[in-house]
Tab-separated table of C-alpha atoms in Angstrom:
chain	number	residue	atom	x	y	z
E	1	MET	CA	31.103	-2.470	2.293
E	2	SER	CA	29.342	-5.630	3.434
E	3	THR	CA	26.827	-6.963	0.915
E	4	ASN	CA	24.663	-7.974	3.893
E	5	ILE	CA	24.158	-4.359	4.951
E	6	ILE	CA	23.244	-3.365	1.380
E	7	PHE	CA	20.860	-6.293	1.079
E	8	ASP	CA	19.186	-5.624	4.474
E	9	SER	CA	18.781	-1.982	3.598
E	10	SER	CA	17.238	-2.973	0.227
E	11	ILE	CA	14.660	-5.146	2.021
E	12	ILE	CA	13.695	-2.274	4.344
E	13	ALA	CA	13.479	0.047	1.307
E	14	ALA	CA	11.178	-2.407	-0.503
E	15	ALA	CA	8.956	-2.809	2.576
E	16	MET	CA	8.633	0.940	3.187
E	17	ASN	CA	8.087	1.754	-0.490
E	18	GLY	CA	5.345	-0.895	-0.593
E	19	LEU	CA	3.456	0.574	2.365
E	20	LEU	CA	3.897	4.113	1.031
E	21	THR	CA	2.644	3.199	-2.448
E	22	GLY	CA	-0.341	1.301	-1.033
E	23	ALA	CA	-1.405	4.269	1.093
E	24	SER	CA	-0.897	6.691	-1.787
E	25	LEU	CA	-2.744	4.545	-4.315
E	26	ASP	CA	-5.726	4.270	-1.956
E	27	GLN	CA	-5.869	8.056	-1.850
E	28	SER	CA	-5.657	8.433	-5.631
E	29	ILE	CA	-8.031	5.666	-6.692
E	30	LYS	CA	-10.555	5.495	-3.861
E	31	GLN	CA	-10.517	8.611	-1.686
E	32	LEU	CA	-9.970	11.628	-3.947
E	33	PRO	CA	-12.598	10.692	-6.597
E	34	ALA	CA	-15.247	10.493	-3.823
E	35	ARG	CA	-15.107	14.291	-3.439
E	36	HIS	CA	-17.027	14.653	-6.713
E	37	THR	CA	-20.055	12.953	-5.198
E	38	ILE	CA	-19.952	13.850	-1.470
E	39	GLY	CA	-18.869	17.425	-2.185
E	40	VAL	CA	-15.592	19.201	-1.512
E	41	ILE	CA	-16.689	20.697	1.814
E	42	ALA	CA	-17.492	17.281	3.332
E	43	PHE	CA	-14.327	15.855	1.775
E	44	SER	CA	-12.215	18.670	3.174
E	45	GLU	CA	-13.619	18.079	6.658
E	46	TYR	CA	-12.457	14.458	6.421
E	47	SER	CA	-9.129	15.353	4.797
E	48	MET	CA	-8.294	17.812	7.591
E	49	ALA	CA	-9.143	15.204	10.258
E	50	ALA	CA	-7.110	12.536	8.450
E	51	ASP	CA	-4.300	13.778	6.170
E	52	LEU	CA	-3.654	17.001	8.064
E	53	ALA	CA	-3.899	15.430	11.537
E	54	ARG	CA	-2.610	11.869	12.202
E	55	GLY	CA	-1.675	11.537	8.548
E	56	VAL	CA	0.995	14.243	8.814
E	57	PHE	CA	3.131	12.091	11.134
E	58	TRP	CA	2.372	8.791	9.409
E	59	TYR	CA	3.062	10.080	5.884
E	60	ALA	CA	6.160	11.948	7.056
E	61	ILE	CA	7.603	8.803	8.669
E	62	LEU	CA	6.676	6.636	5.684
E	63	GLY	CA	7.467	9.133	2.911
E	64	ILE	CA	10.729	10.473	4.308
E	65	GLY	CA	11.728	7.045	5.677
E	66	ALA	CA	11.205	5.286	2.326
E	67	ALA	CA	13.039	8.021	0.429
E	68	VAL	CA	15.983	8.163	2.862
E	69	ILE	CA	16.484	4.374	3.053
E	70	THR	CA	16.298	4.063	-0.753
E	71	LEU	CA	18.863	6.835	-1.264
E	72	ILE	CA	21.131	5.476	1.493
E	73	THR	CA	21.050	2.041	-0.173
E	74	ALA	CA	22.045	3.600	-3.493
E	75	VAL	CA	24.925	5.451	-1.814
E	76	LEU	CA	26.074	2.218	-0.109
E	77	VAL	CA	25.968	0.419	-3.459
E	78	PHE	CA	27.934	3.247	-5.082
E	79	ILE	CA	30.703	3.414	-2.454
E	80	SER	CA	31.024	-0.373	-2.361
E	81	SER	CA	32.104	-0.238	-6.039
E	82	THR	CA	29.337	-2.641	-7.017
E	83	PRO	CA	29.302	-3.097	-10.819
E	84	ILE	CA	26.761	-0.836	-12.527
E	85	SER	CA	24.815	-3.852	-13.834
E	86	HIS	CA	24.194	-4.970	-10.227
E	87	GLY	CA	23.502	-1.512	-8.871
E	88	LEU	CA	21.183	-0.408	-11.671
E	89	PRO	CA	17.828	-1.318	-10.006
E	90	ILE	CA	18.586	0.655	-6.824
E	91	TYR	CA	19.879	3.614	-8.885
E	92	ILE	CA	16.629	3.543	-10.857
E	93	ALA	CA	14.648	3.306	-7.573
E	94	SER	CA	16.567	6.350	-6.294
E	95	PHE	CA	15.788	8.295	-9.458
E	96	PHE	CA	12.052	7.609	-9.034
E	97	THR	CA	12.372	8.438	-5.322
E	98	VAL	CA	13.762	11.880	-6.189
E	99	LEU	CA	10.858	12.403	-8.609
E	100	HIS	CA	8.119	11.387	-6.160
E	101	SER	CA	9.754	13.394	-3.385
E	102	PHE	CA	9.750	16.413	-5.685
E	103	ALA	CA	6.026	15.813	-6.367
E	104	THR	CA	5.457	15.662	-2.587
E	105	THR	CA	7.123	19.045	-2.107
E	106	ARG	CA	4.468	20.397	-4.511
E	107	ALA	CA	1.478	18.298	-3.352
E	108	ALA	CA	1.833	18.707	0.427
E	109	PRO	CA	1.638	22.531	0.587
E	110	ILE	CA	-1.372	22.462	-1.767
E	111	ASN	CA	-3.153	20.001	0.544
E	112	PHE	CA	-2.320	22.143	3.584
E	113	SER	CA	-3.700	25.217	1.800
E	114	GLN	CA	-7.257	23.826	2.116
E	115	ARG	CA	-7.197	25.273	5.664
E	116	GLU	CA	-7.146	28.765	4.144
E	117	ALA	CA	-9.669	28.081	1.368
E	118	ALA	CA	-12.627	30.304	2.161
E	119	THR	CA	-15.089	29.193	-0.509
E	120	GLU	CA	-16.248	25.981	-2.150
E	121	LYS	CA	-14.731	27.142	-5.436
E	122	ALA	CA	-11.372	27.649	-3.728
E	123	LEU	CA	-11.562	24.130	-2.266
E	124	VAL	CA	-12.343	22.675	-5.708
E	125	ARG	CA	-9.203	24.369	-7.060
E	126	VAL	CA	-7.109	23.099	-4.128
E	127	PHE	CA	-8.195	19.474	-4.584
E	128	ASN	CA	-7.848	19.578	-8.376
E	129	ARG	CA	-4.282	20.879	-8.075
E	130	PHE	CA	-3.535	18.378	-5.315
E	131	GLU	CA	-4.888	15.526	-7.449
E	132	PHE	CA	-2.572	16.500	-10.318
E	133	TRP	CA	0.580	16.268	-8.177
E	134	GLN	CA	-0.761	13.253	-6.293
E	135	SER	CA	-1.156	11.343	-9.609
E	136	PHE	CA	2.390	12.251	-10.590
E	137	ARG	CA	3.629	11.175	-7.146
E	138	VAL	CA	1.837	7.826	-6.985
E	139	PHE	CA	3.056	6.885	-10.475
E	140	PHE	CA	6.698	7.317	-9.461
E	141	GLN	CA	6.113	5.676	-6.071
E	142	CYS	CA	4.829	2.559	-7.887
E	143	LEU	CA	7.922	2.499	-10.102
E	144	ALA	CA	10.257	3.007	-7.118
E	145	PHE	CA	8.564	0.130	-5.265
E	146	ILE	CA	8.974	-2.226	-8.232
E	147	ALA	CA	12.614	-1.183	-8.678
E	148	THR	CA	13.408	-1.854	-4.987
E	149	LEU	CA	11.940	-5.372	-5.334
E	150	TRP	CA	14.040	-5.893	-8.471
E	151	SER	CA	17.132	-4.732	-6.563
E	152	LEU	CA	16.818	-7.763	-4.232
E	153	PHE	CA	17.954	-9.928	-7.151
E	154	SER	CA	20.805	-7.775	-8.343
E	155	TYR	CA	23.572	-8.178	-5.737
R	1	MET	CA	17.966	-28.628	-15.891
R	2	LYS	CA	16.128	-26.355	-18.327
R	3	ARG	CA	12.800	-27.134	-16.591
R	4	GLN	CA	14.309	-26.161	-13.228
R	5	LYS	CA	15.518	-22.858	-14.672
R	6	VAL	CA	12.104	-22.058	-16.142
R	7	LEU	CA	10.407	-22.968	-12.842
R	8	ALA	CA	12.833	-20.728	-10.937
R	9	LEU	CA	12.104	-17.775	-13.258
R	10	ILE	CA	8.334	-18.273	-12.946
R	11	LEU	CA	8.711	-18.523	-9.160
R	12	ILE	CA	10.603	-15.207	-9.056
R	13	GLY	CA	7.990	-13.493	-11.240
R	14	VAL	CA	5.018	-14.822	-9.262
R	15	THR	CA	6.608	-13.983	-5.886
R	16	ILE	CA	7.439	-10.425	-6.998
R	17	ALA	CA	3.864	-9.992	-8.292
R	18	ALA	CA	2.472	-11.321	-4.978
R	19	ALA	CA	4.737	-8.945	-3.027
R	20	ILE	CA	3.597	-5.973	-5.149
R	21	ILE	CA	-0.123	-6.698	-4.681
R	22	ASN	CA	0.127	-7.625	-0.998
R	23	GLY	CA	2.329	-4.570	-0.349
R	24	LEU	CA	-0.270	-2.278	-1.915
R	25	LEU	CA	-3.074	-3.983	0.046
R	26	THR	CA	-1.111	-3.637	3.293
R	27	GLY	CA	-0.311	0.035	2.679
R	28	GLY	CA	-3.988	0.769	2.068
R	29	ASN	CA	-5.071	-1.223	5.132
R	30	ILE	CA	-2.596	0.444	7.492
R	31	ASP	CA	-3.597	3.848	6.157
R	32	ARG	CA	-7.251	3.038	6.832
R	33	SER	CA	-6.562	1.740	10.365
R	34	PHE	CA	-4.253	4.515	11.549
R	35	VAL	CA	-5.380	7.561	9.568
R	36	ALA	CA	-8.819	7.217	7.966
R	37	MET	CA	-10.902	5.402	10.612
R	38	PRO	CA	-9.793	7.601	13.566
R	39	ALA	CA	-10.618	10.642	11.386
R	40	TRP	CA	-14.123	9.311	10.639
R	41	ARG	CA	-14.739	8.804	14.383
R	42	GLN	CA	-14.088	12.524	14.715
R	43	VAL	CA	-16.036	13.667	11.630
R	44	GLY	CA	-19.019	11.367	12.292
R	45	TYR	CA	-20.500	8.055	11.224
R	46	GLY	CA	-23.009	9.693	8.877
R	47	ALA	CA	-20.210	11.391	6.929
R	48	TRP	CA	-18.263	8.089	6.894
R	49	ALA	CA	-21.262	6.298	5.399
R	50	ALA	CA	-21.767	8.994	2.738
R	51	PHE	CA	-18.075	8.836	1.787
R	52	SER	CA	-17.918	5.022	1.822
R	53	ARG	CA	-20.975	4.681	-0.431
R	54	HIS	CA	-18.923	6.454	-3.135
R	55	ALA	CA	-15.391	5.309	-2.226
R	56	ASP	CA	-15.368	1.784	-0.710
R	57	LEU	CA	-18.601	0.897	-2.511
R	58	GLY	CA	-17.501	2.836	-5.615
R	59	THR	CA	-14.061	2.237	-7.121
R	60	GLY	CA	-12.994	0.332	-3.985
R	61	GLN	CA	-15.704	-2.271	-4.428
R	62	LEU	CA	-13.989	-3.682	-7.511
R	63	LEU	CA	-10.355	-2.855	-6.737
R	64	TYR	CA	-9.916	-4.306	-3.248
R	65	PRO	CA	-11.651	-7.687	-3.774
R	66	LEU	CA	-9.644	-8.093	-7.005
R	67	MET	CA	-6.416	-7.290	-5.177
R	68	ALA	CA	-7.261	-9.565	-2.228
R	69	ILE	CA	-8.181	-12.498	-4.483
R	70	GLY	CA	-5.272	-11.807	-6.873
R	71	GLY	CA	-2.775	-11.527	-3.996
R	72	THR	CA	-4.057	-14.765	-2.462
R	73	LEU	CA	-3.883	-16.658	-5.774
R	74	LEU	CA	-0.359	-15.449	-6.562
R	75	THR	CA	0.841	-16.271	-3.039
R	76	LEU	CA	-0.701	-19.753	-3.304
R	77	ILE	CA	0.839	-20.337	-6.751
R	78	ALA	CA	4.256	-19.301	-5.377
R	79	ALA	CA	3.864	-21.799	-2.497
R	80	ILE	CA	2.919	-24.584	-4.933
R	81	LEU	CA	5.810	-23.713	-7.273
R	82	VAL	CA	8.388	-23.739	-4.483
R	83	LYS	CA	7.140	-27.204	-3.461
R	84	ILE	CA	7.220	-28.673	-6.985
R	85	SER	CA	10.596	-27.070	-7.707
R	86	GLY	CA	12.010	-29.678	-5.344
R	87	SER	CA	12.952	-27.464	-2.402
R	88	GLN	CA	13.240	-29.705	0.631
R	89	ARG	CA	14.735	-27.357	3.200
R	90	LEU	CA	12.124	-26.084	5.633
R	91	SER	CA	13.776	-22.633	5.833
R	92	ARG	CA	13.185	-22.204	2.071
R	93	ILE	CA	9.585	-23.384	2.054
R	94	LEU	CA	8.440	-21.755	5.294
R	95	PRO	CA	8.010	-18.106	4.158
R	96	PHE	CA	5.980	-19.178	1.103
R	97	PHE	CA	3.644	-21.275	3.235
R	98	PHE	CA	3.302	-18.649	5.989
R	99	ALA	CA	2.360	-16.054	3.343
R	100	ALA	CA	-0.163	-18.436	1.739
R	101	ILE	CA	-1.749	-19.309	5.106
R	102	CYS	CA	-2.085	-15.619	6.062
R	103	MET	CA	-3.710	-14.740	2.738
R	104	LEU	CA	-6.048	-17.749	2.897
R	105	VAL	CA	-7.122	-16.903	6.462
R	106	SER	CA	-7.635	-13.236	5.487
R	107	LEU	CA	-10.229	-14.154	2.818
R	108	PRO	CA	-12.996	-15.352	5.175
R	109	ILE	CA	-12.217	-12.330	7.372
R	110	SER	CA	-12.930	-10.141	4.334
R	111	PHE	CA	-16.272	-11.930	4.068
R	112	LYS	CA	-16.947	-10.983	7.706
R	113	ALA	CA	-16.032	-7.312	7.090
R	114	ALA	CA	-17.857	-6.909	3.771
R	115	PRO	CA	-21.481	-7.206	5.071
R	116	TYR	CA	-20.851	-4.303	7.497
R	117	MET	CA	-19.693	-2.135	4.600
R	118	LEU	CA	-22.485	-3.305	2.284
R	119	SER	CA	-25.093	-2.652	5.001
R	120	ILE	CA	-24.519	1.127	4.861
R	121	ARG	CA	-26.241	1.178	1.455
R	122	HIS	CA	-29.538	0.494	3.190
R	123	ILE	CA	-29.041	2.291	6.513
R	124	ASN	CA	-30.748	5.634	6.784
R	125	SER	CA	-28.246	8.418	7.473
R	126	GLN	CA	-30.325	9.441	10.533
R	127	ASN	CA	-29.939	5.990	12.106
R	128	ALA	CA	-26.815	6.762	14.154
R	129	ALA	CA	-26.885	3.513	16.160
R	130	ALA	CA	-26.965	1.289	13.045
R	131	LEU	CA	-24.231	3.358	11.378
R	132	GLN	CA	-22.054	3.095	14.476
R	133	GLN	CA	-22.554	-0.673	14.548
R	134	ALA	CA	-21.564	-0.909	10.867
R	135	PHE	CA	-18.511	1.301	11.453
R	136	LEU	CA	-17.280	-0.673	14.478
R	137	GLY	CA	-17.849	-4.045	12.809
R	138	PHE	CA	-16.030	-2.980	9.669
R	139	GLU	CA	-13.185	-1.457	11.692
R	140	TYR	CA	-12.738	-4.603	13.820
R	141	TRP	CA	-12.621	-7.098	10.932
R	142	GLY	CA	-10.686	-4.639	8.753
R	143	ARG	CA	-7.907	-4.410	11.361
R	144	LEU	CA	-7.639	-8.176	11.617
R	145	GLN	CA	-7.515	-8.445	7.819
R	146	GLY	CA	-4.896	-5.681	7.660
R	147	PHE	CA	-2.714	-7.468	10.219
R	148	LEU	CA	-2.810	-10.691	8.173
R	149	HIS	CA	-1.977	-8.793	4.968
R	150	LEU	CA	0.970	-7.171	6.756
R	151	VAL	CA	2.339	-10.556	7.877
R	152	ALA	CA	1.778	-11.989	4.370
R	153	PHE	CA	3.654	-9.048	2.795
R	154	ALA	CA	6.548	-9.533	5.247
R	155	CYS	CA	6.595	-13.253	4.323
R	156	ASN	CA	6.562	-12.346	0.591
R	157	LEU	CA	9.692	-10.235	1.163
R	158	TRP	CA	11.245	-13.063	3.202
R	159	SER	CA	10.431	-15.420	0.277
R	160	LEU	CA	12.241	-13.067	-2.118
R	161	VAL	CA	15.261	-13.096	0.208
R	162	VAL	CA	15.194	-16.909	0.172
R	163	ILE	CA	14.947	-17.091	-3.648
R	164	SER	CA	17.677	-14.505	-4.196
R	165	ALA	CA	20.031	-16.534	-1.990
R	166	ILE	CA	19.593	-19.711	-4.102
């Protein structure tokens, strides 16, 4: 397996993980806390026009793309018989990718469920549950991003 | 020899830190340009102003300027370090300088965007025309800033490729 292909794929993984983490962090630190002051109904109106409209395609491309390219890079490193010491950063990035992807499989349906929330109380519950999984997700996305940058120095 | 090694390690650390911060900035900017701002056009400028007073002018007011200034400083330090480390080849220096130029140019653009955002504190929520003007001004300068952050992040990654090849 050519080291060039592994290296190029690591660069793409780092770039995509960076954009994904930046978007996710903005949601966790800036957007979600604003619901406490503007109210969940107003926040939900925005969230449905953003996350559940254009955001669906953008986050799917970014989220799935970053996860797939990171995992593919790890597989390429594995089948190229790269020593474990050199492959470690991308294996670690893959581990965190699996964790944040798992968190996404929990967070996304919760966010979509706001469409069915009939009352303000129900919306509060939806966003609180979403925030829990979102925090878990963004933490592992940050770690995966750092690990992909580290991997650029390991081949 | 030892000094060169220490300089190289510092350069790697600073460039990785710059890439992390500029990557996060870029991700947030692209998200705002392609997802958030089109959604606010649909929901309404009044709702955008109410949200921004608590988000962009809440936690965002401290976080984003810190990240923009921090990212610029780290990118500049990396460019200075690569120069004093004795690199003469243009292909090695170029990505560091491109990244630094983009971040430096993005700072005054942030100063153009910020007054539009700050103005919503004083605009009455019934004043649709003033809110629209603030929204459009912030969107315009925000996109330009986002583009420069994107190029700087790409140059940070290119810089890491250059360092890892040495």
